Short mmCIF file of C-alpha atoms and ligand atoms in Angstrom, two decimals:
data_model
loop_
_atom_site.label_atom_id
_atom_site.label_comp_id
_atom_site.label_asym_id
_atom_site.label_seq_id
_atom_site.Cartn_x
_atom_site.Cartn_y
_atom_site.Cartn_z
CA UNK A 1 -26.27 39.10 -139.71
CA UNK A 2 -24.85 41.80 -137.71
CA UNK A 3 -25.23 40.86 -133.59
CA UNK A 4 -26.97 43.81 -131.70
CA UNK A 5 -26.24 43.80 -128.17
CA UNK A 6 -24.58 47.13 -127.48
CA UNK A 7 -26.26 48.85 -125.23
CA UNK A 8 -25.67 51.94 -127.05
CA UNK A 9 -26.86 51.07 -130.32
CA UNK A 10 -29.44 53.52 -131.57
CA UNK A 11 -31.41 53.97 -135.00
CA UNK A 12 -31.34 57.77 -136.02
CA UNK A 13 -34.30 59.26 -138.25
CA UNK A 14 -35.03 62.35 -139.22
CA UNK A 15 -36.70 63.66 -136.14
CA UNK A 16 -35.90 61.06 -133.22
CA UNK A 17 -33.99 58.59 -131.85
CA UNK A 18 -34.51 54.95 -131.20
CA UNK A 19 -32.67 53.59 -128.44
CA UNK A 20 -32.14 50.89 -125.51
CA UNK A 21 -34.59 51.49 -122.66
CA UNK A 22 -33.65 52.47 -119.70
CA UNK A 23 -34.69 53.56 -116.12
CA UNK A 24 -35.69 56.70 -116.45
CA UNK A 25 -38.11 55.97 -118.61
CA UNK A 26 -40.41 54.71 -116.69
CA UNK A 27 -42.09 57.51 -115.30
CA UNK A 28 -43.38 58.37 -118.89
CA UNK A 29 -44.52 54.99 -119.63
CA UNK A 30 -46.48 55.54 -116.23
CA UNK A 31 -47.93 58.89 -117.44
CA UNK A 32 -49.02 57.71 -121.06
CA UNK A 33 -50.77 55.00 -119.47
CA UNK A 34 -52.67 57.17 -116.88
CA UNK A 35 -54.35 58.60 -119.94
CA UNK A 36 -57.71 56.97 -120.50
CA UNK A 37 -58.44 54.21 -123.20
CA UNK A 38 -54.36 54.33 -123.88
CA UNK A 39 -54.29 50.80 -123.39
CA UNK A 40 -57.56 49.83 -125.26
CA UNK A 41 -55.64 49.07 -128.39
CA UNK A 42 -52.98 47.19 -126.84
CA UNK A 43 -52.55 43.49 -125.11
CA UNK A 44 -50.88 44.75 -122.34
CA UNK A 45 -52.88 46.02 -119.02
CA UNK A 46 -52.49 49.85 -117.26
CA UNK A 47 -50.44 49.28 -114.44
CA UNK A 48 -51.69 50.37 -111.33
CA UNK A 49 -48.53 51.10 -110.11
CA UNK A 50 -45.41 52.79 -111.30
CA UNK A 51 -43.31 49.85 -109.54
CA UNK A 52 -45.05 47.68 -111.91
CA UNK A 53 -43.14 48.58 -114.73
CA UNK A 54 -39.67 47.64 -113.37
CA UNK A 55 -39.93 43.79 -114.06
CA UNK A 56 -41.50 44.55 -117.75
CA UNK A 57 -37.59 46.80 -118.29
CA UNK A 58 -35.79 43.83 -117.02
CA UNK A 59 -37.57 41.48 -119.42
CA UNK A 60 -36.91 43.80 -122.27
CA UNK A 61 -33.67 44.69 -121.51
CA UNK A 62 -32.85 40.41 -121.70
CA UNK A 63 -34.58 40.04 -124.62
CA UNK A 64 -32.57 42.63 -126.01
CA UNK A 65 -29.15 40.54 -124.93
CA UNK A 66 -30.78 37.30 -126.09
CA UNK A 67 -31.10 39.34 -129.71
CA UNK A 68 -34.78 37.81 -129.72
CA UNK A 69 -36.53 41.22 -129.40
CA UNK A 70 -35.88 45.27 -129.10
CA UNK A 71 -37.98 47.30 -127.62
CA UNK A 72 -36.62 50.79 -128.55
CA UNK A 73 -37.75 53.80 -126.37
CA UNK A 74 -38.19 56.90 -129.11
CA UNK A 75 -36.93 60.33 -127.99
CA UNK A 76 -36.70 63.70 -129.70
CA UNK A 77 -33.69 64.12 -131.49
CA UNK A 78 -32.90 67.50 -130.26
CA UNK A 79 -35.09 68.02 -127.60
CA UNK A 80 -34.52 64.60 -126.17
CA UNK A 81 -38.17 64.39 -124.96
CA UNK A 82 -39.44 61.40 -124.73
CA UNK A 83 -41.95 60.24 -127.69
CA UNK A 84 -43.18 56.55 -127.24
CA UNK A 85 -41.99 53.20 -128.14
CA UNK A 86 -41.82 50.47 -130.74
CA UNK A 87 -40.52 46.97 -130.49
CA UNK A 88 -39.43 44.48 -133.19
CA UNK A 89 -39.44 40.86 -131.78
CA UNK A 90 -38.63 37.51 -133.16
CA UNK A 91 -41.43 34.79 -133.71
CA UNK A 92 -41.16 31.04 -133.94
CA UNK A 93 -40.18 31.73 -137.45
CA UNK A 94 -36.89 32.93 -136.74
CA UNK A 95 -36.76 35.13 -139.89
CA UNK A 96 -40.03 36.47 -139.59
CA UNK A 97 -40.53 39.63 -137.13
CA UNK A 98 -42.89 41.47 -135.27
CA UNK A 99 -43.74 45.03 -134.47
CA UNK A 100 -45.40 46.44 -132.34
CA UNK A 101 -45.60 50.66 -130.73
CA UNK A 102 -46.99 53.37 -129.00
CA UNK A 103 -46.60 57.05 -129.01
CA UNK A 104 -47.24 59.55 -126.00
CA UNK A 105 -50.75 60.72 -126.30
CA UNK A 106 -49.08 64.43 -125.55
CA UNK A 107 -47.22 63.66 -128.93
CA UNK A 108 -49.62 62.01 -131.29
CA UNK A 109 -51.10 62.56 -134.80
CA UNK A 110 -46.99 64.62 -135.22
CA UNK A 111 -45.98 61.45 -137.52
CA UNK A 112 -43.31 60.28 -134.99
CA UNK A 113 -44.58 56.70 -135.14
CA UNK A 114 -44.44 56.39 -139.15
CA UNK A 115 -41.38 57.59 -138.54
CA UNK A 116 -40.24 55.17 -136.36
CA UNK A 117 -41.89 52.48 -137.83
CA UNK A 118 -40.50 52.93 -141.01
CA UNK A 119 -36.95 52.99 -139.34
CA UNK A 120 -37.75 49.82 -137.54
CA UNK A 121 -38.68 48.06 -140.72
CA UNK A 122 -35.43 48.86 -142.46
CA UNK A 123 -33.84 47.65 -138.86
CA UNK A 124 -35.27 44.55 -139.42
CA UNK A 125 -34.97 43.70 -143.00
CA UNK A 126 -31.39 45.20 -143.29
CA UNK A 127 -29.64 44.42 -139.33
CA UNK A 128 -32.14 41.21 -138.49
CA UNK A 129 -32.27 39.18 -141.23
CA UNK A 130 -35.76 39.72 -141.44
CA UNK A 131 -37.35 38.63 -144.33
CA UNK A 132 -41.18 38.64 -142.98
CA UNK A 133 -42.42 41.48 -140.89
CA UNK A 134 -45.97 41.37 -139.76
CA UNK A 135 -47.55 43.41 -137.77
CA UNK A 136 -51.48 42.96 -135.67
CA UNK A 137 -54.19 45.78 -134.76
CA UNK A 138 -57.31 46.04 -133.09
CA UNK A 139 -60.08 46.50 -136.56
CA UNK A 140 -61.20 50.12 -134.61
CA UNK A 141 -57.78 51.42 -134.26
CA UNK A 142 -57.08 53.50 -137.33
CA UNK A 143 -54.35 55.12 -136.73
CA UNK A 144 -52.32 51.73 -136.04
CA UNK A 145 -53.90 50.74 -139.43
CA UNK A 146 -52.61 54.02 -141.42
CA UNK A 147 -49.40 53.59 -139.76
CA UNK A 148 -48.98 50.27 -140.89
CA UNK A 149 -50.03 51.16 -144.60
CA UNK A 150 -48.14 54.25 -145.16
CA UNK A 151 -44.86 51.62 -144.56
CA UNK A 152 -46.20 49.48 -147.58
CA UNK A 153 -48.12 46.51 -145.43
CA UNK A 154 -50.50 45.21 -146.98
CA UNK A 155 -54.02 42.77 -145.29
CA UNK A 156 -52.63 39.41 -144.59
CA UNK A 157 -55.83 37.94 -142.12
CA UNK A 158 -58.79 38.66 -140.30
CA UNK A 159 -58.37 37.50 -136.27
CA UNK A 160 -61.80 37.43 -134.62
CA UNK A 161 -60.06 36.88 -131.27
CA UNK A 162 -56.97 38.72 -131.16
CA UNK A 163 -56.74 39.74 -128.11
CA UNK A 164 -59.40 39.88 -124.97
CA UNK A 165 -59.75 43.45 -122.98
CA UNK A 166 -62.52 43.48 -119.66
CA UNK A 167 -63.06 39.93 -120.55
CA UNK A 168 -63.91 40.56 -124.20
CA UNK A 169 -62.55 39.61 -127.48
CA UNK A 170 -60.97 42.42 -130.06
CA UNK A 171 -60.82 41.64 -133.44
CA UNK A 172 -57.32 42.21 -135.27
CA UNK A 173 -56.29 42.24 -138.29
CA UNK A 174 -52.86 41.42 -139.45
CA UNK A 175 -50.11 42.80 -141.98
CA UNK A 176 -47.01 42.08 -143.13
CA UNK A 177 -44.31 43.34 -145.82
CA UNK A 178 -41.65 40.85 -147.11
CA UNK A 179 -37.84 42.06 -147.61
CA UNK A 180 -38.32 41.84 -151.51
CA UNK A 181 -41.74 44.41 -151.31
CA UNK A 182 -39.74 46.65 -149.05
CA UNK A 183 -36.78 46.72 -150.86
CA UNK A 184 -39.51 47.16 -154.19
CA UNK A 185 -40.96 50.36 -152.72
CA UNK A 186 -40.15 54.03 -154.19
CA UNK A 187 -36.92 54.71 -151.98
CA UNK A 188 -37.96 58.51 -151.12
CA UNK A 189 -40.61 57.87 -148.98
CA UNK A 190 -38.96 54.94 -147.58
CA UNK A 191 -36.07 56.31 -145.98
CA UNK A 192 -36.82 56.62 -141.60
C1 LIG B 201 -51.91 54.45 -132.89
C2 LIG B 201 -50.78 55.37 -132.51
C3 LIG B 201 -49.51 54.56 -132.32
C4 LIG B 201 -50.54 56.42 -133.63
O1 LIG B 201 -49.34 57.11 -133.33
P1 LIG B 201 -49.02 58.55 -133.94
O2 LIG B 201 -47.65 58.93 -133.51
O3 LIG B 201 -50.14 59.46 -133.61
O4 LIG B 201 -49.05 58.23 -135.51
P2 LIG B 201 -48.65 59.21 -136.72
O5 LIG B 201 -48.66 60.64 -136.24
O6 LIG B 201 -47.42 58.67 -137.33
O7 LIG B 201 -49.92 59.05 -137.66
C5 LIG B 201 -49.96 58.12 -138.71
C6 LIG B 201 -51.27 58.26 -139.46
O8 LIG B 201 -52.35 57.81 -138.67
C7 LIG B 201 -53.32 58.83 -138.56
N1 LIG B 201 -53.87 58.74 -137.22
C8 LIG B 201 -53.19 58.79 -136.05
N2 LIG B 201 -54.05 58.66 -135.02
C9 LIG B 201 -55.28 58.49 -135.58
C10 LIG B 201 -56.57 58.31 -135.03
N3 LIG B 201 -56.77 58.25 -133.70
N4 LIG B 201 -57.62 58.19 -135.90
C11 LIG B 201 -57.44 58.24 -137.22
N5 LIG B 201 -56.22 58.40 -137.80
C12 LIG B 201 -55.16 58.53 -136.98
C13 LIG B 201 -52.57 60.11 -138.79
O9 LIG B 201 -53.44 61.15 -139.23
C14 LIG B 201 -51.59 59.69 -139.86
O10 LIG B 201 -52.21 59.57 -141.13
P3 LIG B 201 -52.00 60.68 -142.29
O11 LIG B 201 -50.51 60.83 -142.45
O12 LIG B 201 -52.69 60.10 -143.45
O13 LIG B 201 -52.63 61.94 -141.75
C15 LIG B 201 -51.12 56.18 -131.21
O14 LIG B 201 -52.42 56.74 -131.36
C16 LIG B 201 -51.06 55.34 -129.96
O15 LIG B 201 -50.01 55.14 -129.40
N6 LIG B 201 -52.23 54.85 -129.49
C17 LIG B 201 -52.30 54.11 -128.23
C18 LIG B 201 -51.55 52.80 -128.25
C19 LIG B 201 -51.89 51.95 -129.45
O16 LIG B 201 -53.05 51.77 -129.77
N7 LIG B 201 -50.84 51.41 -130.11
C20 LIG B 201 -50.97 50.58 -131.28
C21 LIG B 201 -51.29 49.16 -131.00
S1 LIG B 201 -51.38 48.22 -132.51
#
């Protein structure tokens, strides 16, 4: 297994490109989460202020040394604008993964996060040594769900308490792929 720690590592798809997080990014992670119900689908809270966000990029970015987790920030290939992001992390399992995203609500329902999920699978499975990737959503959130279908998961459990927003549980369900159903899926629409 290949060690990513360069900084300047990045996953090219079609459209975008995944790479390290950095400063500057934060006043976009700010804005997507001043949009309302952003966060409804997610575990972590709105901050309330942009300051917040600093200690959440130093985490990442150690994570991201420690090879335990990446947490790419997506940008525009040519434009360079800034899209969303989507993390792959490590569980207790050490060879099974974890993903998790979000796209700016200004560039949603576009197919940028198929597109990066898709890219982050193959990440994973091929650059990780992945060989379990799972992946958790709230039951109402159907784009997460589509998103994680189109890239060949497939209904691994029901969670009745996933997650808890204002005090309240969300149900989740989870999905997963394994290396070998990856690798088994038609090529063409499997390439980031
Ligand atoms: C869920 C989310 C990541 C989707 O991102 P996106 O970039 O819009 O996704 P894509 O454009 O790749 O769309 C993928 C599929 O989901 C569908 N979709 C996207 N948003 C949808 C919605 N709100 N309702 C129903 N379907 C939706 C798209 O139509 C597409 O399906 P299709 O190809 O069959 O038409 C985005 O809405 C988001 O960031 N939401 C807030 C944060 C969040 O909930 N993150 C996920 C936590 S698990």
């Amino acid at each position: 297994m290949e060690k990513i720690s360069p900084k300047d590592f990045m996953i090219q798809t079609a459209r975008c490109l995944l790479r390290y997080p950095l400063e500057d990014d934060i006043p976009h992670v700010f804005s997507a989460t001043r949009v309302a119900e952003f966060n409804d689908g997610m575990v972590w809270e709105p901050p309330a202020h942009m300051d917040e966000l600093y200690k959440p990029l130093q985490e990442n970015l150690l994570a991201w040394e420690a090879g335990t987790a990446f947490v790419f920030t997506i940008i525009a290939l040519h434009s360079k604008t800034f899209i969303g992001r989507i993390s792959i992390r490590q569980s207790e399992q050490t060879d099974v993964w974890n993903i998790g995203f979000w796209t700016h609500p200004e560039h949603q329902r576009q197919g940028y996060m198929t597109e990066s999920a898709r890219a982050s699978i193959d990440f994973g499975f091929n650059q990780l040594g992945a060989i379990h990737i799972e992946a958790s959503y709230a039951i109402w959130n159907k784009g997460s769900q589509r998103i994680l279908e189109k890239i060949g998961m497939k209904f691994v459990e029901y969670i009745p308490q996933g997650f808890q927003k204002k005090g309240q549980w969300i149900e989740e369900n989870k999905m997963a792929i394994t290396k070998k159903e990856w690798l088994s899926l038609d090529r063409a629409s499997n390439i980031p």
